[in-house]
Amino acid sequence: MVADWYDGLTLATEWRPAAEGVAARYRLMLTNDTGEALRDFRLGISGPARVSDDAEIVGAKVVTQLSNFCELAPERGFVLAPGARWTIDVLKLDYPIRHWTDGATTGFLVLADGTTRSLRTVPTRREGSDTLRKKGTAIYEVPEHPPVPVSIVPWPQDVAVSGRRTAPAGLAPIPSAIGKSAATAFGKLTEKLFPGEGLVRPAHEGGFPVELVAGAGGKEGYAIEFAADRARIIGETETGLLYGLITLGQILRGARIHLRQFNFPTSGRIEDAPAMAWRGSHLDVARRYYAKDEVERFIAILAWNKLNVLHWHLSDDESWRVEIDAYPQLTGKGAWRGYGMPVPPLLGSGPERTGGYYSKADIHAIVGFATEVGVDVVPEIDMPGHCYAMLQAIPALRDPGENAPYYSIQSFPNNCLNPGVEATYGVVEAIIDEMVELFPSRYFHVGADEVPEDAWHSSPAANKLRKELGVTGAAPLQARFLQRLQAYLTSKGKLTGAWEEASHGGGLDRANCYLVGWKDTAISQKLAAEGYDVVVAPAQAYYLDMANSEDWHECGAAWAGWSSPEKSYGFEPIAGWSAVERGHLLGIQACIWSEPMTDRAVFDRLVFPRLSAIAETGWSSNRDFNRFKALVGLMPNLYGRYEGF
């Protein structure tokens, strides 16, 4: 029976690191615990690790490969008998497996008739180790005697409170001429993050009166005044009042959940305003799709941390995620992955058709909710590189005369929009036309990262453009492409955002753009010195796909190193900057790249509490990691997965 045959097949993988006199080895083991022999099949694997083109493989050969998808075949006539194991040793990968999530996370068989069968796939183990793989948010216990009397993250500018009362059952916001929108938004936030807690409730249900009144505070600042029977929040804007409510909500939850350790004050005052204007988080939904409800809850978490920008990475080599009426094939083909499809199984997706996209109605709802809770949604369509999925959907954008491959750093062939193909600009402008109607943000991010140095080297159209411009290489062509995009976005009233590589080859008009510095800690300062407005997001400190430590049993990536919560918290983003350079600082942001997010518990471990650590850097001028560690355990994560559970 098919069910018996399928249920009895298991793929396990094992990593042996290199040591003195011993080569590194990645071993795949397919065990047949069915009652039938298995023949005429191939093995497909998918995960962050990539098998090198020149890898020495014992026990199999590579049939096909695209980036981290690989299809392996046994020798002709091979039969996997009942109870037997097929062992494959890969002696070279594109990079060593540094953490358990680097290995294959999905395996499946391709049968002689072209059909596929998923395998029970066991996460990669390290040879000789039975240590549990780490996932789920690390638990930071609240100490018996916290260093502060109230629980607030990020910590405010000034806290001078005293007294103690039994924590109220909930809060009852009372708007005046101002505050109605803040009260509504706070209610929606608490419903998203703490359903069932009754954090907002009317007076007749025991809600503690909270008056919302107009006063000084700037765009996002606020003050809270405490009395025994009520609190007053003073702010100049609805956003400031909302942040005051969030602070009061955090104080209430701390006092209610940890009633010995934290107070709900009866007198005193809190004054607060952010240190930086741009306090953001990037979210990559191209490598892994997050449903509308997940994105909205993530936005709610940003707001609870007083982060105010979502940099939404909507396209990449692996997929296209936004509905475009002019080009339905972008989502028809580019939003989905699967065996035999234009985009194959990648990064742990299986042989079945998997993926998704955001309809225009979804985006309206997401952006509307974000706006209510003070989060600006900045869309990103990554161009001209990282466009494999887009080019699979619209192959007419390729130069038909291009006759030799080039490869991206992630091993995608010929994955860049060609600046020499004039039709490219019409397609991109039509996409922009539809997207500016969906996203009211003044910013539109166009990517511009990781274009290979030899991109378009065999393209007659690109070489013609090079000759006309009198340039060589890829960077000047990318600059030409970006300058045309920027001019179009400027005509639409948008400021152009891009990654740091947009400064190469001639760069963008500095007056109408901002750049995100990511490769190291020095590049942002260099860009600011050159006159670019800058968002600081170095991979070594703020990339939340990097593992929490060097421990192999941690989840996450390692190409930029690792960054513990304490390390991220302690990073000083503008240390050593001159006054002129600081004048070009917009702020900071976390970056969540989704390649290692193999399951929900991995996401929670990698993102939290480091997201809150970065939030406190962007907000507070009074930072103390011991205080942060005592308080951050009360902050929500996305999926409710914690270490050891």
XYZ file of C-alpha atoms in Angstrom:
645
model
C 0.000 0.000 0.000
C 1.190 3.497 -0.764
C 0.547 4.689 2.806
C 2.747 1.921 4.278
C 5.477 2.588 1.743
C 5.403 6.343 2.324
C 5.195 6.230 6.140
C 8.223 3.995 6.407
C 10.764 6.291 4.756
C 12.950 8.625 6.806
C 15.680 11.060 5.771
C 18.212 11.912 8.463
C 21.241 14.159 8.014
C 24.439 14.526 9.997
C 27.280 17.044 10.013
C 30.872 16.250 10.897
C 33.001 19.396 11.123
C 36.544 19.406 9.871
C 39.223 18.552 12.424
C 42.920 17.803 12.337
C 43.373 15.032 9.815
C 39.608 14.684 9.256
C 37.691 16.338 6.427
C 34.267 17.888 6.929
C 31.395 15.689 5.862
C 27.673 16.141 5.352
C 25.915 12.773 5.414
C 22.396 12.034 4.200
C 20.785 8.745 5.224
C 17.555 7.492 3.655
C 16.147 4.530 5.568
C 13.526 2.207 4.124
C 11.446 0.765 6.962
C 8.666 -0.380 4.678
C 8.069 -3.938 3.546
C 8.814 -3.179 -0.118
C 11.930 -2.576 -2.145
C 12.385 0.903 -3.590
C 13.850 1.434 -7.062
C 13.941 3.983 -9.899
C 13.849 7.096 -7.715
C 15.797 10.266 -6.994
C 16.150 12.230 -3.752
C 15.292 15.922 -3.574
C 16.588 17.997 -0.668
C 15.965 21.600 0.254
C 17.473 23.730 2.975
C 19.758 26.722 3.505
C 22.950 24.726 2.818
C 24.008 24.437 -0.827
C 25.907 21.569 -2.413
C 28.871 22.984 -4.316
C 29.027 22.589 -8.071
C 32.408 20.871 -7.683
C 31.460 18.875 -4.609
C 32.838 15.384 -4.197
C 29.841 13.160 -3.499
C 30.054 9.521 -2.489
C 27.021 7.325 -3.090
C 25.084 9.582 -5.469
C 25.377 12.170 -8.203
C 23.727 15.563 -8.636
C 21.021 15.474 -11.300
C 19.894 19.087 -10.985
C 20.530 22.012 -8.685
C 19.232 25.535 -8.163
C 20.579 27.460 -5.209
C 19.743 25.371 -2.120
C 17.550 22.847 -3.972
C 19.395 19.718 -5.056
C 18.263 16.485 -6.698
C 20.448 13.432 -6.159
C 20.335 10.069 -7.932
C 21.817 6.705 -6.912
C 23.777 4.614 -9.392
C 21.775 2.977 -12.159
C 19.950 -0.143 -11.029
C 20.197 0.735 -7.321
C 17.548 -0.922 -5.112
C 16.849 0.190 -1.541
C 15.719 -3.029 0.111
C 13.325 -3.205 3.077
C 15.227 -2.312 6.243
C 18.188 -0.955 4.265
C 19.759 2.524 4.303
C 21.112 4.595 1.418
C 24.009 6.758 2.612
C 25.278 9.770 0.694
C 28.387 11.679 1.785
C 28.796 15.243 0.529
C 32.371 16.295 1.074
C 32.021 19.918 0.059
C 29.291 22.527 0.531
C 29.229 26.204 -0.441
C 29.858 26.920 3.245
C 30.230 24.813 6.398
C 27.173 23.911 8.423
C 27.610 26.163 11.451
C 24.175 25.658 13.042
C 21.582 22.901 12.917
C 19.174 24.878 10.728
C 21.763 25.021 7.930
C 21.053 21.441 6.910
C 18.323 19.978 4.728
C 14.952 20.645 6.318
C 12.846 18.906 3.679
C 13.418 15.731 1.708
C 11.267 14.026 -0.890
C 11.476 11.334 -3.525
C 10.965 11.777 -7.254
C 9.595 8.542 -8.672
C 10.021 7.124 -12.154
C 6.634 8.443 -13.276
C 7.533 12.002 -12.158
C 5.360 12.005 -9.049
C 6.813 12.942 -5.678
C 6.512 11.691 -2.126
C 7.473 13.694 0.953
C 9.745 12.043 3.499
C 9.807 12.237 7.238
C 12.833 14.501 7.518
C 14.810 14.664 10.751
C 16.657 17.939 11.511
C 20.409 17.777 11.031
C 22.403 16.517 14.011
C 26.078 16.979 14.742
C 28.119 13.808 14.756
C 28.724 12.551 18.272
C 26.339 14.981 19.962
C 22.959 14.320 21.558
C 22.541 17.908 22.775
C 19.056 19.226 22.131
C 18.683 21.662 19.275
C 17.765 25.098 20.565
C 14.607 26.887 19.509
C 11.927 29.010 21.118
C 12.472 32.423 22.717
C 15.102 32.326 25.442
C 13.399 32.819 28.809
C 14.546 35.808 30.834
C 13.172 35.325 34.326
C 12.030 38.358 36.294
C 14.321 38.574 39.352
C 12.888 38.692 42.859
C 14.212 42.239 43.242
C 14.220 44.041 39.872
C 16.401 47.149 39.578
C 13.355 49.343 38.823
C 9.827 49.423 40.291
C 7.890 49.350 37.000
C 8.178 47.240 33.853
C 8.651 49.297 30.665
C 10.479 48.434 27.405
C 11.949 50.537 25.885
C 12.863 52.471 29.013
C 11.577 56.077 29.089
C 13.615 59.258 29.291
C 12.589 60.030 32.859
C 10.734 57.904 35.411
C 9.894 59.482 38.793
C 7.058 57.461 40.312
C 6.189 56.277 43.801
C 3.462 54.550 45.761
C 1.845 51.230 45.168
C -1.677 50.005 44.670
C -3.216 46.722 43.705
C -2.911 46.386 39.952
C -6.180 47.394 38.262
C -8.124 44.817 36.303
C -7.694 46.859 33.137
C -7.486 50.352 31.674
C -10.406 52.580 30.607
C -9.053 55.274 28.239
C -11.053 58.539 28.310
C -10.382 60.702 25.226
C -10.877 64.464 25.283
C -10.597 66.658 22.214
C -7.704 64.353 21.415
C -7.103 60.692 22.006
C -9.996 58.894 20.346
C -7.776 57.334 17.667
C -5.128 56.418 20.244
C -7.702 54.706 22.460
C -9.109 52.743 19.511
C -5.648 51.701 18.352
C -4.655 50.630 21.868
C -7.740 48.445 22.066
C -6.858 46.746 18.786
C -3.241 46.245 19.885
C -4.191 44.540 23.121
C -6.703 42.308 21.338
C -3.974 41.187 18.919
C -1.294 40.658 21.540
C -3.093 39.660 24.734
C -6.490 38.200 23.847
C -8.547 37.342 26.873
C -6.588 39.490 29.317
C -9.114 42.315 29.321
C -6.333 44.895 29.320
C -8.852 47.446 28.029
C -12.243 47.462 29.761
C -14.913 50.037 30.596
C -15.370 51.575 34.038
C -18.308 49.337 34.870
C -15.994 46.321 34.442
C -13.391 47.798 36.757
C -11.387 49.714 34.149
C -8.894 52.179 35.677
C -9.638 55.695 34.323
C -6.944 57.034 31.993
C -7.501 60.587 30.780
C -6.046 61.441 27.376
C -5.367 65.165 27.050
C -3.550 67.495 24.690
C -0.214 69.007 25.625
C 3.404 69.346 24.577
C 5.283 66.258 23.519
C 6.325 66.508 19.901
C 5.473 63.950 17.236
C 5.870 60.843 19.411
C 6.484 62.062 22.952
C 4.136 61.846 25.936
C 3.925 62.256 29.691
C 2.014 60.173 32.261
C 0.842 61.596 35.584
C -0.254 59.138 38.263
C -2.844 59.517 40.994
C -4.365 56.942 43.292
C -7.663 56.768 41.395
C -6.648 57.630 37.827
C -3.817 58.388 35.417
C -3.453 61.146 32.865
C -1.563 60.853 29.592
C -0.509 64.103 27.935
C 0.533 64.204 24.291
C 0.654 66.417 21.241
C -0.350 63.712 18.752
C -2.414 60.555 18.641
C 0.816 58.572 18.256
C 2.293 60.099 21.381
C -0.866 59.299 23.340
C -0.802 55.737 22.000
C 2.781 55.309 23.188
C 1.712 56.584 26.603
C -1.057 53.981 26.691
C 1.425 51.272 25.683
C 3.719 52.300 28.535
C 0.813 52.246 30.981
C -0.304 48.871 29.609
C 3.191 47.458 30.170
C 3.229 48.796 33.741
C -0.159 47.201 34.395
C 0.807 43.805 32.983
C 4.042 43.808 34.978
C 2.246 44.619 38.223
C -0.496 42.082 37.546
C 1.672 39.169 36.400
C 4.557 39.764 38.830
C 2.749 41.413 41.709
C 5.636 41.028 44.179
C 8.273 42.493 41.912
C 6.556 45.411 40.140
C 4.378 48.317 41.250
C 1.424 50.134 39.795
C 2.261 53.690 40.972
C -0.103 56.053 42.785
C 1.891 59.247 42.239
C 4.653 60.724 40.132
C 5.345 61.315 36.484
C 6.930 59.689 33.434
C 8.257 61.859 30.603
C 9.285 60.255 27.366
C 10.226 60.811 23.717
C 12.317 58.786 21.257
C 16.022 59.267 20.678
C 15.773 58.419 16.947
C 13.103 59.132 14.349
C 13.462 55.859 12.379
C 13.068 52.781 14.556
C 12.328 49.909 12.259
C 12.285 46.259 11.450
C 12.654 44.673 8.063
C 10.615 41.502 7.386
C 11.469 39.164 4.525
C 8.270 37.489 3.322
C 9.844 36.339 0.043
C 11.934 33.476 1.408
C 9.023 32.365 3.607
C 5.421 33.480 3.343
C 3.705 34.917 6.410
C -0.077 35.133 6.263
C -1.962 38.396 6.727
C -2.772 37.617 10.369
C 0.888 36.855 11.116
C 2.025 40.132 9.550
C -0.582 42.108 11.483
C 0.433 40.500 14.774
C 4.067 41.232 13.973
C 3.142 44.877 13.346
C 1.368 44.924 16.709
C 4.584 43.665 18.329
C 6.523 46.457 16.610
C 4.102 49.017 18.024
C 4.296 47.483 21.530
C 8.076 48.003 21.283
C 7.520 51.581 20.028
C 9.094 50.675 16.671
C 7.586 52.793 13.920
C 8.725 51.364 10.557
C 8.048 48.029 8.852
C 10.405 47.585 5.902
C 8.404 44.951 4.010
C 10.593 42.839 1.695
C 8.022 41.654 -0.852
C 10.117 40.097 -3.610
C 13.328 38.163 -4.069
C 14.783 35.333 -6.133
C 12.558 32.831 -4.327
C 9.177 34.524 -4.842
C 6.993 37.514 -5.654
C 4.378 38.357 -3.007
C 2.265 41.356 -4.083
C -0.736 41.280 -6.412
C -0.213 43.370 -9.573
C -3.187 43.637 -11.930
C -1.054 44.507 -14.963
C 1.032 41.336 -14.569
C -1.023 38.572 -12.929
C 1.697 36.065 -13.815
C 3.912 37.626 -11.127
C 1.801 35.973 -8.451
C 0.455 33.239 -10.734
C 3.966 31.856 -11.161
C 6.236 33.800 -8.857
C 4.337 33.401 -5.580
C 4.541 29.610 -5.572
C 7.228 26.957 -5.267
C 7.101 23.232 -5.929
C 8.669 20.389 -7.833
C 8.395 20.883 -11.595
C 7.235 24.510 -11.181
C 9.047 27.640 -12.451
C 10.465 28.104 -8.933
C 11.445 24.741 -7.390
C 11.350 23.771 -3.705
C 13.756 26.094 -1.891
C 14.788 26.726 1.710
C 12.911 23.756 3.079
C 9.704 24.024 1.099
C 8.389 20.664 -0.043
C 7.524 19.225 -3.452
C 3.894 20.323 -3.125
C 2.738 23.720 -4.402
C 3.408 26.060 -1.486
C 3.582 29.803 -1.005
C 1.156 32.664 -1.218
C 0.815 36.369 -1.918
C -0.889 39.459 -0.543
C -3.955 40.575 -2.415
C -4.613 44.274 -2.730
C -7.368 43.895 -0.138
C -4.864 42.213 2.213
C -2.386 45.048 1.755
C -5.028 47.720 2.338
C -5.972 45.984 5.598
C -2.372 45.499 6.745
C -1.292 49.036 5.910
C -4.456 50.437 7.465
C -3.842 48.595 10.732
C -0.176 49.621 10.753
C -1.093 53.268 10.233
C -3.526 53.113 13.145
C -0.839 51.848 15.511
C 1.871 54.263 14.355
C 3.849 51.990 12.018
C 4.876 53.228 8.563
C 4.962 50.372 6.023
C 7.781 50.851 3.514
C 7.476 48.383 0.603
C 10.511 46.858 -1.064
C 10.689 45.363 -4.528
C 14.278 44.175 -4.832
C 15.770 45.282 -8.181
C 17.702 44.842 -10.418
C 19.213 41.832 -8.618
C 17.338 39.132 -6.723
C 14.763 38.901 -9.535
C 14.855 35.197 -10.438
C 11.157 34.653 -9.615
C 10.142 37.807 -11.468
C 12.079 36.748 -14.557
C 10.556 33.278 -14.428
C 7.157 34.955 -14.470
C 8.023 37.498 -17.216
C 10.780 35.873 -19.313
C 10.329 38.497 -22.046
C 12.441 40.819 -19.892
C 15.531 38.739 -20.637
C 17.847 39.695 -23.477
C 17.402 36.849 -26.003
C 20.977 37.381 -27.141
C 22.452 36.695 -23.716
C 24.220 33.372 -24.124
C 26.321 32.769 -21.008
C 25.414 32.452 -17.345
C 26.410 34.525 -14.375
C 25.490 33.566 -10.813
C 24.403 35.448 -7.742
C 26.027 34.822 -4.382
C 23.060 32.545 -3.596
C 23.725 30.568 -6.824
C 20.799 31.824 -8.901
C 21.666 32.074 -12.606
C 21.056 35.297 -14.552
C 18.782 36.709 -11.855
C 19.025 40.448 -12.593
C 16.737 42.746 -14.556
C 18.707 43.966 -17.553
C 19.209 47.764 -17.677
C 19.804 47.484 -21.423
C 16.356 45.985 -22.138
C 14.067 48.983 -22.537
C 10.911 46.957 -21.866
C 12.143 46.502 -18.295
C 11.378 50.117 -17.428
C 7.804 49.963 -18.678
C 7.126 46.868 -16.555
C 8.748 48.321 -13.448
C 6.922 51.637 -13.825
C 3.582 49.844 -14.204
C 4.333 47.916 -11.007
C 5.244 51.133 -9.197
C 2.031 52.776 -10.420
C -0.047 50.112 -8.713
C 2.055 49.922 -5.579
C 2.057 53.648 -4.807
C -1.732 53.377 -4.592
C -1.348 50.642 -1.954
C 1.383 52.186 0.174
C 0.979 55.786 1.394
C 4.493 55.873 2.893
C 6.725 58.619 1.521
C 9.400 55.923 0.999
C 9.678 53.188 -1.615
C 12.607 50.770 -1.339
C 14.084 49.392 -4.565
C 16.656 46.952 -3.228
C 19.843 47.267 -5.303
C 21.885 44.723 -3.337
C 24.146 41.883 -4.419
C 24.218 42.329 -8.186
C 27.062 40.059 -9.383
C 30.109 41.870 -10.723
C 29.822 39.981 -14.022
C 26.075 40.521 -14.440
C 24.935 40.865 -18.071
C 28.485 40.206 -19.334
C 27.222 38.345 -22.410
C 24.164 40.506 -23.078
C 24.294 42.431 -26.373
C 21.725 44.907 -25.029
C 23.752 45.559 -21.878
C 27.023 45.805 -23.780
C 25.461 48.315 -26.166
C 24.439 50.439 -23.181
C 27.927 50.141 -21.693
C 29.401 51.416 -24.914
C 26.989 54.341 -25.050
C 27.833 55.307 -21.462
C 31.556 54.635 -21.828
C 31.650 52.314 -18.814
C 32.596 48.770 -17.908
C 31.292 46.296 -15.358
C 27.894 45.953 -13.731
C 27.854 48.797 -11.189
C 27.469 51.685 -13.673
C 24.606 49.859 -15.403
C 22.875 49.302 -12.083
C 23.379 52.993 -11.271
C 21.758 53.946 -14.591
C 18.830 51.632 -13.838
C 18.381 53.038 -10.331
C 18.605 56.625 -11.479
C 15.738 56.046 -13.905
C 13.720 54.354 -11.167
C 14.446 57.183 -8.763
C 13.344 59.805 -11.272
C 10.069 57.963 -11.725
C 9.515 57.540 -7.994
C 10.306 61.221 -7.424
C 7.647 62.113 -9.986
C 5.238 60.069 -7.862
C 6.172 61.985 -4.717
C 8.275 59.180 -3.242
C 11.721 59.141 -1.676
C 13.795 56.217 -2.958
C 15.207 53.748 -0.438
C 17.881 51.196 -1.260
C 20.580 49.040 0.272
C 24.102 50.418 0.492
C 25.172 49.138 -2.956
C 23.005 51.812 -4.578
C 25.907 54.195 -3.900
C 28.104 52.255 -6.346
C 28.710 53.219 -9.941
C 27.452 56.781 -9.700
C 24.814 56.502 -7.013
C 21.450 58.157 -6.523
C 20.381 61.748 -6.070
C 21.159 62.193 -2.377
C 18.375 64.726 -1.860
C 15.676 62.195 -2.670
C 16.890 58.916 -1.219
C 18.039 57.045 1.847
C 20.337 54.037 2.082
C 20.451 51.127 4.505
C 23.975 50.181 5.560
C 24.247 46.439 6.183
C 27.574 44.800 5.365
C 29.544 46.019 8.367
C 29.573 48.614 11.104
C 31.637 51.170 9.170
C 29.665 51.457 5.929
C 26.814 53.525 7.380
C 29.225 56.155 8.676
C 30.939 56.264 5.281
C 27.604 56.769 3.509
C 26.631 59.525 5.939
C 29.968 61.239 5.313
C 29.195 61.132 1.598
C 25.910 62.955 2.223
C 23.398 60.091 2.144
C 20.633 59.868 4.717
C 21.237 56.539 6.404
C 19.463 53.791 8.311
C 21.984 51.732 10.303
C 21.439 47.953 10.117
C 24.786 46.117 10.302
C 24.530 42.371 9.861
C 26.909 41.752 12.745
C 24.513 43.308 15.287
C 21.067 43.847 13.778
C 20.481 40.914 11.401
C 18.128 38.693 13.352
C 18.690 35.671 11.131
C 22.166 35.388 12.667
C 22.381 32.862 15.511
C 22.419 33.922 19.151
C 25.829 32.347 19.762
C 28.524 30.227 18.115
C 27.031 27.053 19.602
C 26.268 24.606 16.758
C 23.010 23.655 18.469
C 21.667 27.187 18.132
C 19.424 27.903 15.160
C 20.167 30.586 12.592
C 22.743 31.659 10.048
C 26.380 32.585 10.652
C 27.825 34.245 7.538
C 28.049 37.584 9.416
C 28.948 36.014 12.752
C 26.545 35.864 15.683
C 24.841 38.332 17.958
C 23.456 37.556 21.407
C 20.747 39.782 22.898
C 23.405 41.432 25.058
C 25.662 42.014 22.054
C 22.821 43.533 20.012
C 21.784 45.653 22.981
C 25.288 46.924 23.582
C 26.012 47.863 19.980
C 26.486 51.628 19.571
C 25.228 52.443 16.058
C 26.808 55.895 15.727
C 29.901 55.622 17.903
C 32.601 57.943 16.568
C 30.336 59.787 14.136
C 30.926 63.496 13.583
C 28.175 66.073 14.024
C 27.836 66.326 10.239
C 27.526 62.551 9.894
C 24.960 62.402 12.696
C 22.945 64.944 10.776
C 22.369 62.269 8.115
C 21.208 59.586 10.563
C 17.577 58.599 10.086
C 17.776 55.827 12.652
C 18.237 52.076 13.003
C 16.426 48.893 12.101
C 16.497 45.177 12.710
C 16.552 42.963 9.627
C 14.690 39.647 9.619
C 15.803 37.473 6.727
C 13.764 34.297 6.622
C 16.136 31.664 5.204
C 16.701 29.896 8.559
C 13.116 30.284 9.828
C 12.385 26.585 9.461
C 9.526 26.673 11.942
C 7.734 29.040 14.288
C 9.927 28.217 17.264
C 13.023 29.154 15.230
C 11.480 32.527 14.361
C 10.703 33.216 18.020
C 14.223 32.311 19.152
C 15.984 34.388 16.521
C 13.824 37.505 16.700
C 13.039 37.764 20.407
C 14.250 39.375 22.621
C 16.779 40.908 20.233
C 14.038 42.912 18.527
C 13.302 44.606 21.858
C 17.027 45.211 22.406
C 17.235 47.112 19.123
C 14.004 48.945 19.926
C 15.493 50.223 23.183
C 18.601 51.444 21.350
C 16.430 53.448 18.951
C 14.232 54.894 21.679
C 16.082 55.292 24.934
C 19.030 57.474 25.867
C 19.313 55.618 29.182
C 20.262 52.007 28.491
C 21.186 49.315 31.001
C 21.265 45.657 29.972
C 20.683 44.330 33.490
C 17.503 46.393 33.715
C 16.473 45.332 30.211
C 17.039 41.654 31.042
C 14.843 41.965 34.141
C 11.961 43.463 32.140
C 12.022 41.978 28.641
C 10.503 38.649 29.653
C 7.125 40.403 29.728
C 7.333 41.394 26.058
C 5.298 39.310 23.572
C 6.771 37.142 20.847
C 5.055 36.182 17.599
C 4.094 32.543 18.087
C 4.240 31.928 21.830
C 7.095 29.421 21.527
C 9.649 29.458 24.339
C 12.875 27.597 25.023
C 12.223 24.127 26.402
C 8.556 24.060 25.368
